[in-house]
mmCIF file of C-alpha atoms (C1' of nucleotides) in Angstrom:
data_model
loop_
_atom_site.group_PDB
_atom_site.id
_atom_site.type_symbol
_atom_site.label_atom_id
_atom_site.label_comp_id
_atom_site.label_asym_id
_atom_site.label_seq_id
_atom_site.Cartn_x
_atom_site.Cartn_y
_atom_site.Cartn_z
ATOM 1 C CA UNK A 1 -0.035 0.356 0.464
ATOM 2 C CA UNK A 2 1.482 3.008 -0.963
ATOM 3 C CA UNK A 3 1.096 6.036 1.412
ATOM 4 C CA UNK A 4 0.212 9.954 0.972
ATOM 5 C CA UNK A 5 3.800 11.029 1.288
ATOM 6 C CA UNK A 6 6.865 8.459 1.441
ATOM 7 C CA UNK A 7 7.788 7.468 4.981
ATOM 8 C CA UNK A 8 11.197 10.029 4.369
ATOM 9 C CA UNK A 9 8.429 13.056 4.359
ATOM 10 C CA UNK A 10 8.112 12.353 8.079
ATOM 11 C CA UNK A 11 11.462 11.808 8.872
ATOM 12 C CA UNK A 12 11.597 15.601 9.393
ATOM 13 C CA UNK A 13 9.253 15.997 12.271
ATOM 14 C CA UNK A 14 7.849 19.578 11.248
ATOM 15 C CA UNK A 15 6.033 17.405 8.843
ATOM 16 C CA UNK A 16 4.360 15.436 11.030
ATOM 17 C CA UNK A 17 1.249 16.059 12.794
ATOM 18 C CA UNK A 18 2.365 13.802 15.946
ATOM 19 C CA UNK A 19 4.749 16.055 16.435
ATOM 20 C CA UNK A 20 3.299 19.492 15.918
ATOM 21 C CA UNK A 21 0.128 18.813 18.336
ATOM 22 C CA UNK A 22 2.625 17.871 20.508
ATOM 23 C CA UNK A 23 4.369 20.971 20.832
ATOM 24 C CA UNK A 24 1.399 23.380 20.186
ATOM 25 C CA UNK A 25 -0.210 21.276 23.189
ATOM 26 C CA UNK A 26 2.875 21.701 25.852
ATOM 27 C CA UNK A 27 3.826 25.177 24.622
ATOM 28 C CA UNK A 28 0.274 26.234 25.294
ATOM 29 C CA UNK A 29 -0.022 24.301 28.209
ATOM 30 C CA UNK A 30 3.117 26.311 29.551
ATOM 31 C CA UNK A 31 2.225 29.553 29.117
ATOM 32 C CA UNK A 32 -1.719 29.077 30.241
ATOM 33 C CA UNK A 33 -0.237 27.212 33.359
ATOM 34 C CA UNK A 34 2.052 30.073 34.052
ATOM 35 C CA UNK A 35 -1.324 32.300 34.725
ATOM 36 C CA UNK A 36 -3.233 29.513 36.582
ATOM 37 C CA UNK A 37 -0.727 28.812 39.076
ATOM 38 C CA UNK A 38 -0.954 32.472 40.133
ATOM 39 C CA UNK A 39 -4.705 30.975 41.482
ATOM 40 C CA UNK A 40 -2.686 27.879 42.624
ATOM 41 C CA UNK A 41 -4.291 25.876 39.851
ATOM 42 C CA UNK A 42 -2.232 23.664 37.915
ATOM 43 C CA UNK A 43 -2.919 23.209 34.152
ATOM 44 C CA UNK A 44 -4.229 19.425 35.106
ATOM 45 C CA UNK A 45 -6.173 20.653 37.410
ATOM 46 C CA UNK A 46 -7.558 23.193 35.044
ATOM 47 C CA UNK A 47 -8.434 21.075 32.317
ATOM 48 C CA UNK A 48 -10.788 18.931 34.712
ATOM 49 C CA UNK A 49 -12.530 22.461 36.417
ATOM 50 C CA UNK A 50 -13.071 23.767 32.911
ATOM 51 C CA UNK A 51 -15.547 20.820 32.053
ATOM 52 C CA UNK A 52 -17.074 20.839 35.469
ATOM 53 C CA UNK A 53 -17.862 24.817 35.040
ATOM 54 C CA UNK A 54 -19.573 23.417 32.126
ATOM 55 C CA UNK A 55 -21.678 20.886 34.201
ATOM 56 C CA UNK A 56 -21.027 19.500 37.192
ATOM 57 C CA UNK A 57 -22.841 16.139 38.834
ATOM 58 C CA UNK A 58 -21.125 13.836 35.882
ATOM 59 C CA UNK A 59 -19.708 10.548 36.821
ATOM 60 C CA UNK A 60 -16.233 10.261 36.681
ATOM 61 C CA UNK A 61 -16.358 7.863 33.858
ATOM 62 C CA UNK A 62 -18.116 10.648 31.969
ATOM 63 C CA UNK A 63 -15.998 13.358 33.229
ATOM 64 C CA UNK A 64 -12.816 11.189 31.894
ATOM 65 C CA UNK A 65 -14.650 11.163 28.377
ATOM 66 C CA UNK A 66 -15.169 14.591 28.084
ATOM 67 C CA UNK A 67 -12.095 15.711 29.625
ATOM 68 C CA UNK A 68 -10.420 13.432 26.795
ATOM 69 C CA UNK A 69 -8.544 11.483 29.541
ATOM 70 C CA UNK A 70 -8.225 7.752 30.694
ATOM 71 C CA UNK A 71 -10.245 6.599 33.776
ATOM 72 C CA UNK A 72 -6.598 6.293 36.015
ATOM 73 C CA UNK A 73 -5.519 9.376 35.139
ATOM 74 C CA UNK A 74 -9.067 11.307 36.153
ATOM 75 C CA UNK A 75 -8.714 9.315 39.396
ATOM 76 C CA UNK A 76 -5.503 10.604 40.323
ATOM 77 C CA UNK A 77 -6.646 14.726 39.387
ATOM 78 C CA UNK A 78 -9.536 14.602 41.463
ATOM 79 C CA UNK A 79 -7.768 13.208 44.539
ATOM 80 C CA UNK A 80 -5.663 16.480 43.978
ATOM 81 C CA UNK A 81 -8.842 18.786 43.440
ATOM 82 C CA UNK A 82 -10.607 17.069 46.538
ATOM 83 C CA UNK A 83 -7.734 18.226 48.678
ATOM 84 C CA UNK A 84 -6.971 21.559 46.976
ATOM 85 C CA UNK A 85 -11.016 22.323 48.119
ATOM 86 C CA UNK A 86 -12.092 22.276 45.244
ATOM 87 C CA UNK A 87 -14.695 19.749 44.390
ATOM 88 C CA UNK A 88 -16.709 17.113 46.416
ATOM 89 C CA UNK A 89 -17.808 13.679 45.470
ATOM 90 C CA UNK A 90 -20.813 12.281 46.025
ATOM 91 C CA UNK A 91 -21.712 7.907 45.922
ATOM 92 C CA UNK A 92 -24.446 7.739 43.157
ATOM 93 C CA UNK A 93 -27.805 6.219 45.691
ATOM 94 C CA UNK A 94 -29.208 4.417 43.005
ATOM 95 C CA UNK A 95 -25.993 2.842 41.660
ATOM 96 C CA UNK A 96 -23.243 2.394 44.412
ATOM 97 C CA UNK A 97 -20.836 2.136 42.125
ATOM 98 C CA UNK A 98 -20.757 5.456 40.809
ATOM 99 C CA UNK A 99 -19.477 8.479 41.736
ATOM 100 C CA UNK A 100 -20.808 12.006 40.951
ATOM 101 C CA UNK A 101 -18.226 14.868 41.131
ATOM 102 C CA UNK A 102 -19.837 18.732 42.082
ATOM 103 C CA UNK A 103 -17.631 21.770 42.262
ATOM 104 C CA UNK A 104 -17.306 23.562 45.857
ATOM 105 C CA UNK A 105 -18.138 27.288 45.925
ATOM 106 C CA UNK A 106 -14.529 28.069 45.636
ATOM 107 C CA UNK A 107 -13.925 26.645 42.369
ATOM 108 C CA UNK A 108 -17.329 28.200 41.219
ATOM 109 C CA UNK A 109 -15.652 31.762 42.183
ATOM 110 C CA UNK A 110 -12.483 30.825 40.417
ATOM 111 C CA UNK A 111 -14.481 29.994 36.890
ATOM 112 C CA UNK A 112 -14.631 34.307 36.381
ATOM 113 C CA UNK A 113 -11.050 34.741 37.432
ATOM 114 C CA UNK A 114 -9.409 31.768 35.241
ATOM 115 C CA UNK A 115 -11.370 32.119 32.107
ATOM 116 C CA UNK A 116 -10.083 35.380 31.125
ATOM 117 C CA UNK A 117 -6.686 34.551 31.381
ATOM 118 C CA UNK A 118 -7.557 31.176 28.960
ATOM 119 C CA UNK A 119 -9.028 33.960 26.390
ATOM 120 C CA UNK A 120 -5.847 35.674 26.218
ATOM 121 C CA UNK A 121 -3.758 32.934 25.637
ATOM 122 C CA UNK A 122 -6.108 31.701 22.549
ATOM 123 C CA UNK A 123 -5.491 35.366 21.524
ATOM 124 C CA UNK A 124 -1.786 35.139 21.724
ATOM 125 C CA UNK A 125 -1.788 31.564 20.398
ATOM 126 C CA UNK A 126 -3.688 33.010 17.123
ATOM 127 C CA UNK A 127 -2.110 35.988 16.292
ATOM 128 C CA UNK A 128 -1.841 36.812 12.905
ATOM 129 C CA UNK A 129 -4.800 34.519 11.919
ATOM 130 C CA UNK A 130 -7.961 35.477 10.608
ATOM 131 C CA UNK A 131 -11.232 34.146 12.620
ATOM 132 C CA UNK A 132 -11.722 31.480 9.360
ATOM 133 C CA UNK A 133 -8.251 30.415 9.494
ATOM 134 C CA UNK A 134 -9.133 29.306 13.535
ATOM 135 C CA UNK A 135 -12.057 27.656 12.740
ATOM 136 C CA UNK A 136 -10.479 25.948 10.154
ATOM 137 C CA UNK A 137 -7.766 24.902 12.424
ATOM 138 C CA UNK A 138 -10.442 23.779 14.968
ATOM 139 C CA UNK A 139 -12.162 22.023 12.137
ATOM 140 C CA UNK A 140 -9.375 19.766 10.810
ATOM 141 C CA UNK A 141 -7.937 18.967 14.397
ATOM 142 C CA UNK A 142 -11.687 17.519 15.130
ATOM 143 C CA UNK A 143 -11.469 15.880 11.865
ATOM 144 C CA UNK A 144 -7.961 13.993 12.581
ATOM 145 C CA UNK A 145 -8.849 13.349 16.139
ATOM 146 C CA UNK A 146 -11.875 11.886 14.879
ATOM 147 C CA UNK A 147 -9.821 9.546 12.722
ATOM 148 C CA UNK A 148 -7.770 8.209 15.293
ATOM 149 C CA UNK A 149 -10.366 7.603 18.009
ATOM 150 C CA UNK A 150 -12.067 5.063 14.862
ATOM 151 C CA UNK A 151 -9.118 3.543 14.564
ATOM 152 C CA UNK A 152 -8.308 2.680 18.484
ATOM 153 C CA UNK A 153 -12.066 1.767 18.286
ATOM 154 C CA UNK A 154 -11.343 -1.022 15.778
ATOM 155 C CA UNK A 155 -8.633 -2.266 17.224
ATOM 156 C CA UNK A 156 -8.925 -5.427 19.680
ATOM 157 C CA UNK A 157 -7.952 -4.757 23.090
ATOM 158 C CA UNK A 158 -4.541 -6.206 23.245
ATOM 159 C CA UNK A 159 -5.722 -8.667 26.253
ATOM 160 C CA UNK A 160 -8.840 -10.158 24.415
ATOM 161 C CA UNK A 161 -6.766 -12.065 21.780
ATOM 162 C CA UNK A 162 -8.365 -15.377 21.585
ATOM 163 C CA UNK A 163 -6.017 -17.696 20.366
ATOM 164 C CA UNK B 1 -8.805 44.478 26.351
ATOM 165 C CA UNK B 2 -11.018 42.215 24.314
ATOM 166 C CA UNK B 3 -10.507 38.916 23.170
ATOM 167 C CA UNK B 4 -11.263 37.465 19.163
ATOM 168 C CA UNK B 5 -13.972 35.530 21.580
ATOM 169 C CA UNK B 6 -15.670 36.187 25.117
ATOM 170 C CA UNK B 7 -13.967 33.944 27.483
ATOM 171 C CA UNK B 8 -16.980 31.516 27.825
ATOM 172 C CA UNK B 9 -16.289 30.369 24.064
ATOM 173 C CA UNK B 10 -13.588 28.715 25.487
ATOM 174 C CA UNK B 11 -15.785 26.670 28.492
ATOM 175 C CA UNK B 12 -16.384 23.895 26.036
ATOM 176 C CA UNK B 13 -13.104 22.488 25.268
ATOM 177 C CA UNK B 14 -13.995 21.846 21.923
ATOM 178 C CA UNK B 15 -13.481 25.489 21.267
ATOM 179 C CA UNK B 16 -10.068 25.171 22.504
ATOM 180 C CA UNK B 17 -7.268 24.882 20.288
ATOM 181 C CA UNK B 18 -4.981 23.270 23.570
ATOM 182 C CA UNK B 19 -7.732 21.324 24.569
ATOM 183 C CA UNK B 20 -7.705 19.753 20.899
ATOM 184 C CA UNK B 21 -4.257 19.549 20.149
ATOM 185 C CA UNK B 22 -3.856 17.350 23.156
ATOM 186 C CA UNK B 23 -6.108 15.100 22.370
ATOM 187 C CA UNK B 24 -4.747 14.765 18.591
ATOM 188 C CA UNK B 25 -1.360 14.662 20.444
ATOM 189 C CA UNK B 26 -2.665 11.375 22.831
ATOM 190 C CA UNK B 27 -4.659 9.852 20.223
ATOM 191 C CA UNK B 28 -1.690 10.194 17.785
ATOM 192 C CA UNK B 29 0.784 8.646 20.450
ATOM 193 C CA UNK B 30 -1.303 6.192 21.374
ATOM 194 C CA UNK B 31 -2.352 4.550 17.674
ATOM 195 C CA UNK B 32 1.615 5.011 16.676
ATOM 196 C CA UNK B 33 3.481 3.006 19.657
ATOM 197 C CA UNK B 34 1.016 0.151 19.430
ATOM 198 C CA UNK B 35 3.076 -0.472 16.088
ATOM 199 C CA UNK B 36 6.684 0.604 17.605
ATOM 200 C CA UNK B 37 6.176 -1.653 20.448
ATOM 201 C CA UNK B 38 6.070 -4.378 18.324
ATOM 202 C CA UNK B 39 9.749 -3.695 17.903
ATOM 203 C CA UNK B 40 10.354 -2.589 21.202
ATOM 204 C CA UNK B 41 10.103 0.837 21.002
ATOM 205 C CA UNK B 42 8.467 3.291 23.010
ATOM 206 C CA UNK B 43 6.592 6.543 22.081
ATOM 207 C CA UNK B 44 9.277 8.004 23.583
ATOM 208 C CA UNK B 45 12.029 6.583 22.214
ATOM 209 C CA UNK B 46 10.699 7.491 18.700
ATOM 210 C CA UNK B 47 10.686 10.822 19.386
ATOM 211 C CA UNK B 48 14.390 11.083 19.876
ATOM 212 C CA UNK B 49 15.199 8.256 17.257
ATOM 213 C CA UNK B 50 13.690 10.195 14.233
ATOM 214 C CA UNK B 51 15.935 13.170 14.853
ATOM 215 C CA UNK B 52 18.541 11.215 15.233
ATOM 216 C CA UNK B 53 17.903 9.099 11.983
ATOM 217 C CA UNK B 54 17.938 12.815 10.202
ATOM 218 C CA UNK B 55 20.946 13.890 11.936
ATOM 219 C CA UNK B 56 23.193 12.294 14.779
ATOM 220 C CA UNK B 57 26.129 13.351 16.342
ATOM 221 C CA UNK B 58 23.971 16.304 17.959
ATOM 222 C CA UNK B 59 24.757 17.315 21.586
ATOM 223 C CA UNK B 60 21.879 16.840 23.832
ATOM 224 C CA UNK B 61 21.217 20.771 24.091
ATOM 225 C CA UNK B 62 20.966 20.377 20.008
ATOM 226 C CA UNK B 63 18.616 17.351 20.174
ATOM 227 C CA UNK B 64 16.322 18.473 22.940
ATOM 228 C CA UNK B 65 15.680 21.848 20.972
ATOM 229 C CA UNK B 66 15.002 19.684 17.512
ATOM 230 C CA UNK B 67 12.651 17.186 19.733
ATOM 231 C CA UNK B 68 11.086 20.125 21.412
ATOM 232 C CA UNK B 69 11.776 18.736 24.488
ATOM 233 C CA UNK B 70 13.295 20.330 27.771
ATOM 234 C CA UNK B 71 16.797 18.688 28.947
ATOM 235 C CA UNK B 72 16.086 16.916 32.183
ATOM 236 C CA UNK B 73 13.303 15.018 29.609
ATOM 237 C CA UNK B 74 16.294 14.144 27.468
ATOM 238 C CA UNK B 75 18.550 13.076 29.692
ATOM 239 C CA UNK B 76 15.879 10.624 30.489
ATOM 240 C CA UNK B 77 15.119 9.526 26.931
ATOM 241 C CA UNK B 78 18.208 8.913 26.459
ATOM 242 C CA UNK B 79 18.929 6.764 29.686
ATOM 243 C CA UNK B 80 16.608 4.959 28.289
ATOM 244 C CA UNK B 81 17.664 4.640 24.668
ATOM 245 C CA UNK B 82 21.262 3.661 25.364
ATOM 246 C CA UNK B 83 20.001 0.906 28.030
ATOM 247 C CA UNK B 84 18.211 -0.475 25.084
ATOM 248 C CA UNK B 85 21.716 -0.360 22.903
ATOM 249 C CA UNK B 86 19.902 2.333 20.391
ATOM 250 C CA UNK B 87 22.643 5.084 20.978
ATOM 251 C CA UNK B 88 25.881 5.612 22.560
ATOM 252 C CA UNK B 89 27.041 8.859 23.869
ATOM 253 C CA UNK B 90 30.637 10.614 23.084
ATOM 254 C CA UNK B 91 32.066 13.214 25.617
ATOM 255 C CA UNK B 92 33.087 16.181 22.954
ATOM 256 C CA UNK B 93 36.959 16.314 23.092
ATOM 257 C CA UNK B 94 37.074 20.333 22.297
ATOM 258 C CA UNK B 95 34.346 21.453 24.943
ATOM 259 C CA UNK B 96 34.180 18.873 27.547
ATOM 260 C CA UNK B 97 30.525 19.743 28.751
ATOM 261 C CA UNK B 98 29.227 18.535 25.572
ATOM 262 C CA UNK B 99 28.034 15.130 24.915
ATOM 263 C CA UNK B 100 27.403 14.055 21.312
ATOM 264 C CA UNK B 101 24.569 11.422 20.536
ATOM 265 C CA UNK B 102 25.545 8.780 18.053
ATOM 266 C CA UNK B 103 23.238 6.079 16.572
ATOM 267 C CA UNK B 104 23.916 1.939 16.727
ATOM 268 C CA UNK B 105 23.937 0.512 13.757
ATOM 269 C CA UNK B 106 20.663 -1.450 15.912
ATOM 270 C CA UNK B 107 19.149 1.961 16.036
ATOM 271 C CA UNK B 108 20.260 2.710 11.931
ATOM 272 C CA UNK B 109 18.269 -0.430 11.337
ATOM 273 C CA UNK B 110 15.108 0.269 12.970
ATOM 274 C CA UNK B 111 14.630 3.174 10.539
ATOM 275 C CA UNK B 112 13.331 1.222 7.819
ATOM 276 C CA UNK B 113 10.904 -0.701 9.910
ATOM 277 C CA UNK B 114 9.691 1.957 11.946
ATOM 278 C CA UNK B 115 9.376 4.905 9.391
ATOM 279 C CA UNK B 116 6.577 3.253 7.292
ATOM 280 C CA UNK B 117 4.336 2.767 10.133
ATOM 281 C CA UNK B 118 4.331 6.651 10.922
ATOM 282 C CA UNK B 119 3.234 7.069 7.350
ATOM 283 C CA UNK B 120 0.684 4.586 7.788
ATOM 284 C CA UNK B 121 -0.529 6.573 11.052
ATOM 285 C CA UNK B 122 -0.580 9.696 8.881
ATOM 286 C CA UNK B 123 -2.859 8.390 6.401
ATOM 287 C CA UNK B 124 -5.320 7.396 9.352
ATOM 288 C CA UNK B 125 -5.076 10.594 10.724
ATOM 289 C CA UNK B 126 -5.664 12.407 7.778
ATOM 290 C CA UNK B 127 -8.632 10.091 5.903
ATOM 291 C CA UNK B 128 -10.571 12.328 3.889
ATOM 292 C CA UNK B 129 -8.642 15.333 4.184
ATOM 293 C CA UNK B 130 -7.256 16.418 0.991
ATOM 294 C CA UNK B 131 -3.459 17.305 0.341
ATOM 295 C CA UNK B 132 -3.936 20.747 0.612
ATOM 296 C CA UNK B 133 -5.863 20.399 3.674
ATOM 297 C CA UNK B 134 -3.187 19.006 5.569
ATOM 298 C CA UNK B 135 -0.778 21.266 4.588
ATOM 299 C CA UNK B 136 -2.940 23.888 5.587
ATOM 300 C CA UNK B 137 -3.194 22.203 8.895
ATOM 301 C CA UNK B 138 0.630 21.598 9.286
ATOM 302 C CA UNK B 139 1.083 25.213 8.907
ATOM 303 C CA UNK B 140 -1.357 26.713 11.054
ATOM 304 C CA UNK B 141 -0.138 24.330 14.016
ATOM 305 C CA UNK B 142 3.508 26.088 12.908
ATOM 306 C CA UNK B 143 2.043 29.329 13.008
ATOM 307 C CA UNK B 144 0.388 29.005 16.557
ATOM 308 C CA UNK B 145 3.478 27.260 18.193
ATOM 309 C CA UNK B 146 5.240 30.221 16.440
ATOM 310 C CA UNK B 147 3.277 32.916 18.544
ATOM 311 C CA UNK B 148 3.710 30.308 21.324
ATOM 312 C CA UNK B 149 7.102 30.246 21.421
ATOM 313 C CA UNK B 150 7.534 34.095 21.369
ATOM 314 C CA UNK B 151 5.289 34.777 24.167
ATOM 315 C CA UNK B 152 7.508 32.451 26.159
ATOM 316 C CA UNK B 153 10.873 34.235 24.824
ATOM 317 C CA UNK B 154 9.288 37.299 25.901
ATOM 318 C CA UNK B 155 8.327 36.784 29.761
ATOM 319 C CA UNK B 156 11.199 36.463 32.204
ATOM 320 C CA UNK B 157 12.618 33.197 33.833
ATOM 321 C CA UNK B 158 10.452 33.199 37.124
ATOM 322 C CA UNK B 159 13.603 33.416 39.286
ATOM 323 C CA UNK B 160 15.271 36.600 37.531
ATOM 324 C CA UNK B 161 12.735 38.977 38.783
ATOM 325 C CA UNK B 162 15.504 41.235 40.465
ATOM 326 C CA UNK B 163 13.023 43.199 43.093
ATOM 327 C "C1'" DC C 1 46.044 33.907 36.286
ATOM 328 C "C1'" DT C 2 41.745 34.805 38.891
ATOM 329 C "C1'" DT C 3 37.331 36.098 39.147
ATOM 330 C "C1'" DG C 4 33.076 36.521 37.320
ATOM 331 C "C1'" DT C 5 29.322 34.479 34.269
ATOM 332 C "C1'" DA C 6 28.041 31.576 31.269
ATOM 333 C "C1'" DT C 7 27.203 27.174 29.130
ATOM 334 C "C1'" DC C 8 25.988 22.055 29.312
ATOM 335 C "C1'" DC C 9 24.574 18.257 31.436
ATOM 336 C "C1'" DT C 10 22.052 16.317 35.630
ATOM 337 C "C1'" DT C 11 20.130 15.487 40.006
ATOM 338 C "C1'" DC C 12 15.592 16.013 42.487
ATOM 339 C "C1'" DG C 13 10.856 16.421 42.872
ATOM 340 C "C1'" DT C 14 6.425 16.420 41.240
ATOM 341 C "C1'" DA C 15 3.252 16.383 38.086
ATOM 342 C "C1'" DT C 16 0.612 13.941 34.101
ATOM 343 C "C1'" DA C 17 -0.995 10.177 31.476
ATOM 344 C "C1'" DC C 18 -1.407 5.336 30.412
ATOM 345 C "C1'" DT C 19 -2.076 -0.449 30.534
ATOM 346 C "C1'" DA C 20 -3.112 -4.046 33.241
ATOM 347 C "C1'" DA C 21 -5.049 -5.866 36.766
ATOM 348 C "C1'" DC C 22 -8.167 -5.772 40.726
ATOM 349 C "C1'" DT C 23 -12.754 -4.946 43.896
ATOM 350 C "C1'" DA C 24 -17.108 -3.618 44.333
ATOM 351 C "C1'" DT C 25 -21.545 -3.569 42.998
ATOM 352 C "C1'" DT C 26 -25.367 -4.581 39.350
ATOM 353 C "C1'" DG C 27 -28.015 -6.750 36.345
ATOM 354 C "C1'" DC C 28 -29.492 -10.365 33.303
ATOM 355 C "C1'" DC C 29 -31.182 -15.171 32.678
ATOM 356 C "C1'" DG C 30 -32.003 -19.274 33.493
ATOM 357 C "C1'" DC D 1 -32.376 -17.253 44.042
ATOM 358 C "C1'" DG D 2 -27.774 -18.446 42.235
ATOM 359 C "C1'" DG D 3 -24.339 -17.727 38.891
ATOM 360 C "C1'" DC D 4 -21.896 -14.702 35.729
ATOM 361 C "C1'" DA D 5 -20.968 -11.080 32.680
ATOM 362 C "C1'" DA D 6 -20.839 -6.251 32.286
ATOM 363 C "C1'" DT D 7 -19.697 -1.842 34.367
ATOM 364 C "C1'" DA D 8 -17.195 1.934 37.896
ATOM 365 C "C1'" DG D 9 -14.091 2.795 39.679
ATOM 366 C "C1'" DT D 10 -9.653 1.782 42.308
ATOM 367 C "C1'" DT D 11 -4.599 0.522 42.863
ATOM 368 C "C1'" DA D 12 0.205 -0.810 40.797
ATOM 369 C "C1'" DG D 13 3.620 -0.106 38.037
ATOM 370 C "C1'" DT D 14 5.771 2.848 34.220
ATOM 371 C "C1'" DA D 15 6.724 6.437 30.891
ATOM 372 C "C1'" DT D 16 6.664 11.475 29.882
ATOM 373 C "C1'" DA D 17 7.469 15.971 30.912
ATOM 374 C "C1'" DC D 18 9.052 19.824 33.488
ATOM 375 C "C1'" DG D 19 10.816 23.712 36.861
ATOM 376 C "C1'" DA D 20 14.424 24.645 39.864
ATOM 377 C "C1'" DA D 21 18.863 23.957 41.447
ATOM 378 C "C1'" DG D 22 23.580 22.182 41.445
ATOM 379 C "C1'" DG D 23 28.352 20.643 39.410
ATOM 380 C "C1'" DA D 24 31.620 20.751 36.142
ATOM 381 C "C1'" DT D 25 33.716 23.105 32.262
ATOM 382 C "C1'" DA D 26 34.845 27.463 29.276
ATOM 383 C "C1'" DC D 27 35.575 31.944 28.918
ATOM 384 C "C1'" DA D 28 35.908 37.186 28.800
ATOM 385 C "C1'" DA D 29 37.515 40.786 31.534
ATOM 386 C "C1'" DG D 30 40.410 42.824 33.986
#
DNA sequence: CTTGTATCCTTCGTATACTAACTATTGCCG
DNA sequence: CGGCAATAGTTAGTATACGAAGGATACAAG
């Protein structure tokens, strides 16, 4: 099978989507964290808070999916958020396997403080790009992600190989 | 100062470039690692090998810059590559602070095995995108990264605040 | 030549993230 | 009811990544 470009093309990291998305993610995250840390919020905590500001009361599974993390990562992140007094966990009554996550008042108060920093970093990141280009970038990233998620779904878990 | 979008816009992760680049990076990395691990190469090792296949003999500092990692990360990655017999370190004669990194024959042999997997994952990731769209995506990511790097350069190190 | 400063790499401590395997609970089906 | 597969969350172990600080070497200015 032939590929879109010969394998040598991707030898240069700057032609690689994996590389480019990684360095954008890392630099974005560092620049934003510099701001959120002034309010005592780390990058990892921020990612979960942002989702919870949209809607809290979610179970850990739902939260993991929305934030784009696997569950063990969520467990650790929530432990840190709970220790910081930013969330409260509540065992579900009708299904005792589930835990619902709720924001504390302190966490709610942070929303209006932290969101502007995020908007500011977005402005910095997209300086010189038109609104249309920003939309294009986001749409292309969404499409690439969807493709990769499809691929992951197709693959069997490594453990349930029946042979 | 007003921002391109009101802060609430970025409340939804799917509007956030930080979020989108993170999930693209992570899924890309997982899908690729599934393939490279069959040859005993982890995602972290792969990132450094790819750069070294382009050119070895670099110092650790140069390598860190090209791979887009900070130096402590490079130290750990190189330790793992050395333990796996994939690289060799050589102290510079003219400047004994520097260490040059060279690939072993084994590592060189891996190039033709691993690069096709990378090209394949790129094809999967960009399914349904035209060649022009792929170029657009990469260019936009490069521009965003350049903006964020500029911002990081502008900021003083947190420690050399003279006050 | 010696003293200060810059550079290169390392160590230390911590955060972020995952896979695999485990526990507890639920729901299904006979 | 009784077993058993599925689901929710956790634990264990490891990899990846970084900021801050430290040690060694080099270099420039006096």
